Amino acid sequence: MTETLTHLINGQAVGGDATGESRNPSNLDDIVVRYPRGGEGEVNQAVAAARAAFPAWSEASPEVRSDMLDKAGSLIMARAKELGTLLSREEGKTLAEGTGEVMRAGRICKYFAGEALRRHGQTLESTRPGLDAQTYREAVGVFGLITPWNFPIAIPAWKSAPALAFGNTVVLKPATPTPAIAHAFGAILIEAGAPPGVFNLVIGEGGVGRSIVGHPGIDGISFTGSQTVGASVAEGAAKRQARVQLEMGGKNPLVVLDDADIDRAVTCAIDGAFFATGQRCTASSRIIVTQGIHDRFVQALAEKARSLRVGDALDPQTQIGPAVSEEQLEQNLRYVGIAREEGGSVLTGEEPLKIGTRGYYMAPTVIAHTNPDQRINCEEVFGPVASTVKVRDYEEALEIANRGQFGLSAGIVTNSLHHARHFRRNVRAGMVMINLPTAGVDYHVPFGGTRKSSYGAREQGFAAVEFYTQTKTVYIGG
Ligand code: UN1
């Protein structure tokens, strides 16, 4: 029997006509869950519950919030295998990746359990004698969180945990393809002691997101997803002066210099470009290689890519799972076609793969000899597709790395301290990776990009307090 999900509103399971279905992208005959498609009515109820819960939650001892998040983190980690399997079944990343992501979500909750106890503020001398000035940070109100399918528990965790830690209440809208794992996360927060209305989940499609963005009872919105949707979220929020934070796409360059350790360079490129099926906004999708190492590197990369085992996400032997959806698979294949038409050589991959079950499989694809301004090097594909660009030297590599609209993550593989240092200071990206893939981040440090990749305050770690609190300045007279 396929499970039927409900919304979570005011601590209650709120059902509806379960006309939605999430399917296993490794095996389309497997329906993971059925779900109700929420709309404005459910968003209104969830916002009302979150508003009603806000005064008590924000005024509670920080210990109450800390204990809840700590317990949620423990519950998530204790159930990592079961939740990781659900995540892999619903989203298509491998079991190792799915379980790893669940552990990450648990640790994020525990990190913010600590942050809840750390009051951020300062006491200063006033410029006027006999006065003191103080700042402190207080909760903002109700946050609307709109999260993507590619990290379907880690991203709900890294938005919800700081929001709740600092005394806010939440309405979360998970991505349409992955409601089951988000629901499991919400149910754990409630089991861990989140009082009714503190955390609410409304499942559905784009209309739920639009209702959240437009709702006057939502004080701030954090969104991770595409550039196009992000732009409309920002516009909707600005219209009513809600605070907003956006994490959007990337076209992250990985620069490989002549002096790089070639095995390390290939490992970084394979991990960055193909792990998690390339479905990461931090994926290393543009590989910029200097001419002395170019031919050897590209050959080794294609060989390694060919050897990766693509298959059912739940098979422990699988190294690369399927694309999340038919739409995503079609987009991946369309971009490979465009790259070929623009003159790129497809060295390996491209074709959809037929593997036992009916799923959205595609082989990791390497496209060599592309030019930096071709579409494949400017637009985000979001699949297991990497293009390579041959350059003269480091200076040309940096100049090309800095082209385009995005600026999320940038990597360099080199043994030269001089070039690594220069790259760190001059590459236009929010995150720089040295001798590492562009993807794979820690949760206790800021996450975010420049230009069209991000908008608003940074997420995660100690940076999260900026977005999820507001500063109050107090003057104290004698
Ligand atoms: C990572 O690289 O570990 O949606 C995380 C994404 C990013 C998260 C990347 N927001 O891919």
Short mmCIF file of C-alpha atoms and ligand atoms in Angstrom, two decimals:
data_model
loop_
_atom_site.label_atom_id
_atom_site.label_comp_id
_atom_site.label_asym_id
_atom_site.label_seq_id
_atom_site.Cartn_x
_atom_site.Cartn_y
_atom_site.Cartn_z
CA MET A 1 0.00 0.00 0.00
CA THR A 2 1.37 3.39 -0.98
CA GLU A 3 1.48 5.83 1.91
CA THR A 4 -0.60 9.01 1.67
CA LEU A 5 0.99 12.15 3.05
CA THR A 6 -0.73 15.03 4.77
CA HIS A 7 0.18 18.65 5.34
CA LEU A 8 1.39 19.47 8.86
CA ILE A 9 -0.49 22.49 10.16
CA ASN A 10 -0.69 23.60 13.78
CA GLY A 11 0.78 20.29 14.91
CA GLN A 12 -1.96 18.34 13.10
CA ALA A 13 -1.98 16.10 10.07
CA VAL A 14 -4.23 17.94 7.62
CA GLY A 15 -5.32 15.77 4.71
CA GLY A 16 -6.79 16.54 1.34
CA ASP A 17 -7.54 14.92 -1.97
CA ALA A 18 -4.33 12.98 -2.56
CA THR A 19 -4.09 13.52 -6.29
CA GLY A 20 -0.30 14.02 -6.37
CA GLU A 21 2.21 11.17 -6.68
CA SER A 22 5.94 11.09 -6.09
CA ARG A 23 7.62 8.37 -8.13
CA ASN A 24 10.93 6.64 -7.73
CA PRO A 25 13.14 7.99 -10.55
CA SER A 26 15.13 4.71 -10.52
CA ASN A 27 11.96 2.70 -11.07
CA LEU A 28 8.89 4.48 -12.38
CA ASP A 29 6.64 1.58 -11.43
CA ASP A 30 7.30 2.39 -7.77
CA ILE A 31 5.02 5.12 -6.37
CA VAL A 32 6.79 6.45 -3.27
CA VAL A 33 3.84 8.40 -1.80
CA ARG A 34 0.61 10.09 -2.74
CA TYR A 35 0.09 13.62 -1.52
CA PRO A 36 -2.56 16.33 -1.40
CA ARG A 37 -1.93 19.40 -3.55
CA GLY A 38 -2.19 22.31 -1.15
CA GLY A 39 -3.19 25.81 -2.14
CA GLU A 40 -4.00 29.22 -0.75
CA GLY A 41 -6.39 27.77 1.86
CA GLU A 42 -3.71 25.59 3.46
CA VAL A 43 -1.15 28.41 3.31
CA ASN A 44 -3.61 30.71 5.09
CA GLN A 45 -4.19 28.12 7.81
CA ALA A 46 -0.46 27.47 8.20
CA VAL A 47 0.39 31.17 8.42
CA ALA A 48 -2.36 31.75 10.99
CA ALA A 49 -0.98 28.87 13.09
CA ALA A 50 2.59 30.13 12.77
CA ARG A 51 1.56 33.68 13.78
CA ALA A 52 -0.34 32.40 16.79
CA ALA A 53 2.63 30.28 17.89
CA PHE A 54 5.20 33.05 17.46
CA PRO A 55 4.87 35.03 20.75
CA ALA A 56 5.33 32.02 23.06
CA TRP A 57 8.06 30.42 20.93
CA SER A 58 10.11 33.61 20.58
CA GLU A 59 9.78 34.39 24.29
CA ALA A 60 10.56 30.86 25.49
CA SER A 61 13.93 30.20 27.08
CA PRO A 62 16.51 29.55 24.37
CA GLU A 63 17.03 26.25 26.16
CA VAL A 64 13.58 25.11 25.00
CA ARG A 65 14.51 25.76 21.37
CA SER A 66 17.95 24.25 21.84
CA ASP A 67 16.55 21.07 23.38
CA MET A 68 14.02 20.64 20.59
CA LEU A 69 16.65 20.98 17.85
CA ASP A 70 19.11 18.74 19.66
CA LYS A 71 16.50 16.04 20.04
CA ALA A 72 15.43 16.40 16.39
CA GLY A 73 19.08 16.04 15.35
CA SER A 74 19.43 12.86 17.40
CA LEU A 75 16.21 11.38 16.00
CA ILE A 76 17.26 12.14 12.44
CA MET A 77 20.71 10.61 12.94
CA ALA A 78 19.32 7.52 14.66
CA ARG A 79 17.05 6.95 11.66
CA ALA A 80 19.70 7.79 9.04
CA LYS A 81 19.52 4.47 7.27
CA GLU A 82 15.74 4.43 6.94
CA LEU A 83 15.50 8.13 6.00
CA GLY A 84 18.49 7.86 3.64
CA THR A 85 16.74 4.99 1.85
CA LEU A 86 13.55 7.04 1.54
CA LEU A 87 15.54 10.01 0.24
CA SER A 88 17.38 7.89 -2.37
CA ARG A 89 14.16 6.22 -3.41
CA GLU A 90 12.38 9.53 -3.87
CA GLU A 91 15.17 11.73 -5.28
CA GLY A 92 17.52 9.23 -6.96
CA LYS A 93 20.87 10.01 -5.34
CA THR A 94 22.82 6.93 -4.25
CA LEU A 95 22.26 5.32 -0.86
CA ALA A 96 25.63 6.59 0.38
CA GLU A 97 24.74 10.10 -0.75
CA GLY A 98 21.21 9.87 0.66
CA THR A 99 22.33 8.60 4.05
CA GLY A 100 25.15 11.16 4.12
CA GLU A 101 22.66 13.93 3.47
CA VAL A 102 20.39 12.74 6.28
CA MET A 103 23.37 12.76 8.66
CA ARG A 104 24.17 16.28 7.49
CA ALA A 105 20.58 17.37 8.26
CA GLY A 106 20.86 15.87 11.76
CA ARG A 107 24.15 17.64 12.43
CA ILE A 108 22.71 20.94 11.18
CA CYS A 109 19.93 20.66 13.78
CA LYS A 110 22.52 19.98 16.47
CA TYR A 111 24.71 22.89 15.38
CA PHE A 112 21.75 25.27 15.62
CA ALA A 113 20.78 23.78 18.98
CA GLY A 114 24.07 25.35 20.12
CA GLU A 115 23.49 28.59 18.25
CA ALA A 116 20.11 29.03 19.97
CA LEU A 117 21.98 29.60 23.24
CA ARG A 118 24.40 32.14 21.83
CA ARG A 119 22.79 35.54 22.17
CA HIS A 120 24.38 37.84 19.64
CA GLY A 121 24.76 41.40 20.81
CA GLN A 122 27.12 44.13 21.96
CA THR A 123 27.34 46.72 24.67
CA LEU A 124 29.05 49.94 23.62
CA GLU A 125 29.73 53.28 25.19
CA SER A 126 27.48 55.94 23.79
CA THR A 127 29.08 59.01 22.19
CA ARG A 128 27.07 60.96 24.75
CA PRO A 129 28.47 60.87 28.29
CA GLY A 130 26.42 58.97 30.83
CA LEU A 131 24.65 56.76 28.29
CA ASP A 132 25.19 53.17 27.19
CA ALA A 133 24.31 51.71 23.84
CA GLN A 134 23.42 48.09 23.29
CA THR A 135 22.46 45.97 20.35
CA TYR A 136 20.76 42.64 20.40
CA ARG A 137 19.13 40.37 17.92
CA GLU A 138 15.52 39.36 18.15
CA ALA A 139 13.30 36.99 16.21
CA VAL A 140 11.64 38.37 13.09
CA GLY A 141 8.33 36.48 12.96
CA VAL A 142 7.10 33.89 10.46
CA PHE A 143 9.44 32.62 7.75
CA GLY A 144 8.26 31.04 4.50
CA LEU A 145 10.81 28.50 3.29
CA ILE A 146 10.75 27.23 -0.29
CA THR A 147 13.16 24.36 -0.88
CA PRO A 148 14.42 22.36 -3.89
CA TRP A 149 14.35 18.62 -4.60
CA ASN A 150 18.11 18.09 -4.94
CA PHE A 151 18.90 18.29 -1.20
CA PRO A 152 15.43 17.42 0.02
CA ILE A 153 16.28 17.15 3.73
CA ALA A 154 19.54 19.11 4.13
CA ILE A 155 18.13 22.34 2.70
CA PRO A 156 14.85 22.20 4.70
CA ALA A 157 17.11 21.63 7.73
CA TRP A 158 19.52 24.47 7.05
CA LYS A 159 16.67 26.92 6.60
CA SER A 160 14.32 25.65 9.34
CA ALA A 161 16.89 25.03 12.08
CA PRO A 162 18.25 28.61 12.28
CA ALA A 163 14.76 30.08 11.84
CA LEU A 164 13.50 28.04 14.81
CA ALA A 165 16.68 28.39 16.88
CA PHE A 166 16.36 32.17 16.94
CA GLY A 167 12.67 32.13 17.90
CA ASN A 168 10.86 32.36 14.57
CA THR A 169 8.09 30.10 13.33
CA VAL A 170 8.04 28.42 9.93
CA VAL A 171 5.88 27.50 6.95
CA LEU A 172 7.84 25.15 4.67
CA LYS A 173 6.92 24.31 1.09
CA PRO A 174 9.05 21.39 -0.10
CA ALA A 175 9.81 20.76 -3.77
CA THR A 176 7.06 18.95 -5.66
CA PRO A 177 9.09 15.79 -6.53
CA THR A 178 10.29 15.15 -2.94
CA PRO A 179 7.49 15.65 -0.38
CA ALA A 180 8.00 12.37 1.54
CA ILE A 181 11.42 13.12 2.98
CA ALA A 182 10.41 16.70 3.85
CA HIS A 183 7.33 15.36 5.62
CA ALA A 184 9.51 12.94 7.61
CA PHE A 185 11.70 15.88 8.65
CA GLY A 186 8.66 17.92 9.76
CA ALA A 187 7.19 15.02 11.69
CA ILE A 188 10.50 14.63 13.55
CA LEU A 189 10.54 18.32 14.54
CA ILE A 190 7.06 17.87 16.00
CA GLU A 191 8.05 14.62 17.73
CA ALA A 192 11.08 16.43 19.17
CA GLY A 193 8.80 18.97 20.83
CA ALA A 194 8.08 21.79 18.38
CA PRO A 195 4.79 23.16 19.80
CA PRO A 196 1.71 23.35 17.51
CA GLY A 197 2.14 25.99 14.81
CA VAL A 198 5.89 26.47 15.31
CA PHE A 199 6.68 24.35 12.26
CA ASN A 200 4.16 23.89 9.44
CA LEU A 201 4.47 22.04 6.15
CA VAL A 202 2.30 22.68 3.10
CA ILE A 203 2.80 20.24 0.25
CA GLY A 204 1.95 21.10 -3.33
CA GLU A 205 3.11 22.81 -6.46
CA GLY A 206 4.14 26.30 -7.57
CA GLY A 207 0.87 27.85 -6.37
CA VAL A 208 1.78 27.10 -2.73
CA GLY A 209 5.07 28.97 -3.18
CA ARG A 210 3.28 31.94 -4.76
CA SER A 211 0.76 32.08 -1.89
CA ILE A 212 3.63 32.08 0.62
CA VAL A 213 5.49 34.85 -1.20
CA GLY A 214 2.38 37.03 -1.42
CA HIS A 215 1.06 36.40 2.11
CA PRO A 216 1.14 39.51 4.34
CA GLY A 217 1.59 37.27 7.40
CA ILE A 218 4.97 35.98 6.19
CA ASP A 219 7.80 38.25 7.35
CA GLY A 220 10.66 36.67 5.43
CA ILE A 221 11.25 34.18 2.63
CA SER A 222 14.24 31.95 2.03
CA PHE A 223 14.30 30.28 -1.36
CA THR A 224 16.65 27.82 -3.07
CA GLY A 225 15.90 26.96 -6.68
CA SER A 226 16.17 28.27 -10.20
CA GLN A 227 17.17 31.77 -11.25
CA THR A 228 13.83 32.39 -12.99
CA VAL A 229 11.67 31.45 -10.01
CA GLY A 230 14.11 33.25 -7.67
CA ALA A 231 13.66 36.50 -9.57
CA SER A 232 9.87 36.33 -9.14
CA VAL A 233 10.22 35.47 -5.43
CA ALA A 234 12.41 38.58 -4.95
CA GLU A 235 9.93 40.73 -6.82
CA GLY A 236 6.98 39.45 -4.80
CA ALA A 237 8.82 39.96 -1.52
CA ALA A 238 10.02 43.45 -2.43
CA LYS A 239 6.47 44.52 -3.32
CA ARG A 240 5.44 44.08 0.29
CA GLN A 241 8.87 44.72 1.89
CA ALA A 242 9.35 41.19 3.24
CA ARG A 243 12.93 40.15 3.83
CA VAL A 244 14.21 37.73 1.24
CA GLN A 245 17.17 35.48 0.62
CA LEU A 246 17.74 33.53 -2.61
CA GLU A 247 20.13 30.74 -3.53
CA MET A 248 19.99 30.01 -7.22
CA GLY A 249 22.09 28.49 -9.95
CA GLY A 250 25.75 28.12 -10.71
CA LYS A 251 28.01 27.39 -13.66
CA ASN A 252 30.93 26.66 -11.44
CA PRO A 253 34.39 26.62 -12.99
CA LEU A 254 37.03 24.09 -11.98
CA VAL A 255 40.43 25.27 -13.21
CA VAL A 256 43.12 22.62 -13.78
CA LEU A 257 46.65 23.97 -14.19
CA ASP A 258 49.67 22.27 -15.81
CA ASP A 259 51.33 21.68 -12.44
CA ALA A 260 48.28 19.88 -10.93
CA ASP A 261 48.49 16.34 -9.65
CA ILE A 262 46.53 14.72 -12.47
CA ASP A 263 44.88 12.04 -10.31
CA ARG A 264 43.69 14.68 -7.89
CA ALA A 265 42.39 16.81 -10.76
CA VAL A 266 40.41 13.89 -12.20
CA THR A 267 39.02 12.96 -8.76
CA CYS A 268 37.89 16.55 -8.15
CA ALA A 269 36.29 16.79 -11.59
CA ILE A 270 34.49 13.43 -11.31
CA ASP A 271 33.14 14.20 -7.84
CA GLY A 272 32.24 17.81 -8.65
CA ALA A 273 30.66 17.13 -12.03
CA PHE A 274 28.96 13.76 -11.62
CA PHE A 275 28.30 12.82 -8.00
CA ALA A 276 24.71 13.37 -6.92
CA THR A 277 24.06 12.95 -10.68
CA GLY A 278 25.40 16.48 -11.24
CA GLN A 279 22.25 17.82 -9.59
CA ARG A 280 23.97 20.35 -7.36
CA CYS A 281 24.02 24.10 -7.78
CA THR A 282 27.69 23.79 -6.77
CA ALA A 283 28.49 21.19 -9.48
CA SER A 284 31.82 21.56 -11.33
CA SER A 285 30.22 21.96 -14.73
CA ARG A 286 32.88 24.03 -16.58
CA ILE A 287 36.35 22.52 -16.47
CA ILE A 288 39.00 24.96 -17.67
CA VAL A 289 42.31 23.26 -18.43
CA THR A 290 45.70 24.73 -19.38
CA GLN A 291 47.28 23.41 -22.56
CA GLY A 292 50.25 21.49 -21.08
CA ILE A 293 48.02 19.03 -19.17
CA HIS A 294 44.89 19.35 -21.31
CA ASP A 295 45.03 16.24 -23.52
CA ARG A 296 46.19 13.89 -20.73
CA PHE A 297 43.59 15.26 -18.31
CA VAL A 298 40.65 15.12 -20.72
CA GLN A 299 41.51 11.56 -21.72
CA ALA A 300 41.81 10.44 -18.08
CA LEU A 301 38.55 12.22 -17.18
CA ALA A 302 36.61 10.56 -20.01
CA GLU A 303 38.05 7.16 -19.10
CA LYS A 304 37.09 7.53 -15.47
CA ALA A 305 33.62 8.85 -16.39
CA ARG A 306 33.09 5.78 -18.59
CA SER A 307 33.94 3.48 -15.68
CA LEU A 308 31.30 4.91 -13.31
CA ARG A 309 28.42 2.57 -12.54
CA VAL A 310 25.10 4.18 -13.32
CA GLY A 311 22.11 2.41 -11.84
CA ASP A 312 19.27 2.10 -9.36
CA ALA A 313 19.89 4.47 -6.47
CA LEU A 314 19.02 1.72 -3.99
CA ASP A 315 21.62 -0.74 -5.36
CA PRO A 316 24.68 -0.36 -3.10
CA GLN A 317 26.99 -0.85 -6.13
CA THR A 318 25.59 2.23 -7.89
CA GLN A 319 27.86 5.26 -8.17
CA ILE A 320 25.58 7.53 -10.22
CA GLY A 321 21.80 7.50 -9.76
CA PRO A 322 19.16 8.62 -12.27
CA ALA A 323 18.04 12.15 -13.08
CA VAL A 324 15.17 13.21 -10.82
CA SER A 325 12.51 13.49 -13.54
CA GLU A 326 11.74 13.09 -17.19
CA GLU A 327 11.85 16.84 -17.60
CA GLN A 328 15.35 16.99 -16.07
CA LEU A 329 16.61 14.10 -18.22
CA GLU A 330 15.26 15.80 -21.34
CA GLN A 331 16.94 19.06 -20.37
CA ASN A 332 20.28 17.25 -19.88
CA LEU A 333 20.06 15.57 -23.29
CA ARG A 334 18.95 18.79 -24.95
CA TYR A 335 22.04 20.60 -23.65
CA VAL A 336 24.35 17.84 -24.88
CA GLY A 337 22.74 18.25 -28.32
CA ILE A 338 23.22 22.01 -28.21
CA ALA A 339 26.89 21.61 -27.21
CA ARG A 340 27.47 19.21 -30.10
CA GLU A 341 25.81 21.58 -32.57
CA GLU A 342 28.02 24.37 -31.28
CA GLY A 343 31.12 22.31 -32.09
CA GLY A 344 31.87 20.41 -28.85
CA SER A 345 33.11 16.79 -29.02
CA VAL A 346 31.06 14.42 -26.90
CA LEU A 347 33.74 12.03 -25.63
CA THR A 348 31.54 9.81 -23.52
CA GLY A 349 27.95 9.60 -22.31
CA GLU A 350 25.00 11.36 -23.84
CA GLU A 351 22.51 8.58 -24.55
CA PRO A 352 19.74 7.73 -22.09
CA LEU A 353 20.64 4.35 -20.59
CA LYS A 354 18.40 1.32 -20.32
CA ILE A 355 19.05 -0.47 -17.05
CA GLY A 356 16.75 -3.23 -15.70
CA THR A 357 14.12 -0.92 -14.25
CA ARG A 358 12.33 1.90 -16.02
CA GLY A 359 14.18 4.99 -14.75
CA TYR A 360 15.65 8.32 -15.89
CA TYR A 361 19.17 7.03 -16.41
CA MET A 362 21.91 8.84 -18.27
CA ALA A 363 25.64 8.16 -18.50
CA PRO A 364 28.06 10.80 -17.19
CA THR A 365 28.88 12.96 -20.19
CA VAL A 366 32.14 14.75 -21.00
CA ILE A 367 32.08 17.33 -23.79
CA ALA A 368 35.55 18.52 -24.86
CA HIS A 369 36.77 21.37 -27.06
CA THR A 370 34.03 23.82 -26.16
CA ASN A 371 34.35 27.61 -26.29
CA PRO A 372 33.75 29.64 -23.15
CA ASP A 373 30.82 31.63 -24.50
CA GLN A 374 28.85 28.71 -25.92
CA ARG A 375 25.56 27.96 -24.21
CA ILE A 376 26.91 24.82 -22.53
CA ASN A 377 29.36 27.06 -20.65
CA CYS A 378 26.88 29.80 -19.75
CA GLU A 379 23.64 28.03 -18.75
CA GLU A 380 23.09 25.64 -15.86
CA VAL A 381 22.28 22.08 -17.02
CA PHE A 382 21.77 20.42 -13.59
CA GLY A 383 22.75 16.95 -14.75
CA PRO A 384 25.82 14.70 -15.13
CA VAL A 385 27.29 16.82 -17.91
CA ALA A 386 30.69 18.53 -17.87
CA SER A 387 32.31 20.57 -20.60
CA THR A 388 36.02 21.29 -20.93
CA VAL A 389 37.68 24.42 -22.26
CA LYS A 390 41.37 24.49 -23.28
CA VAL A 391 43.32 27.63 -22.36
CA ARG A 392 46.86 28.96 -22.76
CA ASP A 393 47.74 29.74 -19.16
CA TYR A 394 46.49 30.63 -15.68
CA GLU A 395 45.64 34.21 -16.63
CA GLU A 396 43.33 33.09 -19.43
CA ALA A 397 41.79 30.44 -17.15
CA LEU A 398 40.94 33.06 -14.51
CA GLU A 399 39.50 35.44 -17.06
CA ILE A 400 37.21 32.69 -18.41
CA ALA A 401 36.29 31.45 -14.92
CA ASN A 402 35.05 34.97 -14.19
CA ARG A 403 32.77 35.17 -17.23
CA GLY A 404 29.01 34.62 -17.13
CA GLN A 405 26.13 35.54 -14.91
CA PHE A 406 26.80 33.18 -11.97
CA GLY A 407 29.30 33.26 -9.11
CA LEU A 408 28.52 30.52 -6.61
CA SER A 409 31.59 28.29 -6.24
CA ALA A 410 34.93 28.15 -8.07
CA GLY A 411 37.73 25.60 -7.79
CA ILE A 412 41.37 25.32 -8.79
CA VAL A 413 43.64 22.27 -8.86
CA THR A 414 47.30 23.28 -8.68
CA ASN A 415 50.48 22.75 -6.71
CA SER A 416 51.37 26.42 -7.05
CA LEU A 417 50.79 28.42 -3.89
CA HIS A 418 51.16 31.57 -5.96
CA HIS A 419 48.32 30.67 -8.32
CA ALA A 420 46.11 29.25 -5.57
CA ARG A 421 46.49 32.46 -3.61
CA HIS A 422 45.90 34.69 -6.62
CA PHE A 423 42.80 32.66 -7.55
CA ARG A 424 41.37 32.87 -4.05
CA ARG A 425 41.62 36.64 -4.15
CA ASN A 426 40.53 37.28 -7.73
CA VAL A 427 37.92 34.74 -8.69
CA ARG A 428 34.40 36.18 -8.63
CA ALA A 429 32.55 33.59 -6.53
CA GLY A 430 31.11 33.30 -3.05
CA MET A 431 33.04 30.10 -2.32
CA VAL A 432 36.53 29.08 -3.46
CA MET A 433 37.80 25.52 -3.37
CA ILE A 434 41.52 24.79 -3.60
CA ASN A 435 42.46 21.25 -4.69
CA LEU A 436 38.83 20.29 -4.07
CA PRO A 437 35.68 19.91 -6.18
CA THR A 438 33.44 22.99 -6.32
CA ALA A 439 30.68 21.02 -4.53
CA GLY A 440 30.61 19.66 -0.99
CA VAL A 441 30.27 22.22 1.78
CA ASP A 442 30.35 22.37 5.57
CA TYR A 443 27.33 23.48 7.57
CA HIS A 444 29.04 25.71 10.13
CA VAL A 445 30.41 28.31 7.69
CA PRO A 446 28.58 30.69 5.34
CA PHE A 447 27.16 29.43 2.05
CA GLY A 448 26.34 31.64 -0.90
CA GLY A 449 27.47 33.24 -4.10
CA THR A 450 27.90 36.46 -5.99
CA ARG A 451 26.04 37.95 -8.98
CA LYS A 452 23.05 35.90 -10.22
CA SER A 453 23.78 32.95 -7.90
CA SER A 454 22.57 34.49 -4.65
CA TYR A 455 20.66 37.45 -3.34
CA GLY A 456 20.44 38.70 0.20
CA ALA A 457 22.23 37.48 3.31
CA ARG A 458 24.39 34.34 3.36
CA GLU A 459 22.98 31.04 4.62
CA GLN A 460 24.28 28.49 7.13
CA GLY A 461 26.69 28.49 10.02
CA PHE A 462 27.32 31.69 11.93
CA ALA A 463 26.02 33.72 8.97
CA ALA A 464 22.44 32.47 9.41
CA VAL A 465 21.81 34.79 12.35
CA GLU A 466 21.89 37.77 9.96
CA PHE A 467 18.85 36.66 8.03
CA TYR A 468 16.81 35.00 10.76
CA THR A 469 17.05 37.81 13.32
CA GLN A 470 16.72 41.57 13.33
CA THR A 471 18.88 43.98 15.28
CA LYS A 472 17.43 46.11 18.03
CA THR A 473 19.49 49.06 19.30
CA VAL A 474 18.91 50.20 22.87
CA TYR A 475 20.09 53.43 24.53
CA ILE A 476 20.28 53.44 28.32
CA GLY A 477 20.37 56.75 30.16
CA GLY A 478 21.65 57.33 33.70
C1 UN1 B 1 26.97 21.05 -1.50
O1 UN1 B 1 27.63 21.27 -2.52
O2 UN1 B 1 27.38 20.30 -0.59
O3 UN1 B 1 21.25 23.24 -4.20
C2 UN1 B 1 25.69 21.71 -1.21
C3 UN1 B 1 22.46 23.08 -4.10
C4 UN1 B 1 23.19 23.86 -3.04
C5 UN1 B 1 23.78 22.99 -2.01
C6 UN1 B 1 25.08 22.43 -2.37
N1 UN1 B 1 22.27 24.81 -2.44
O4 UN1 B 1 23.04 22.29 -4.82
#
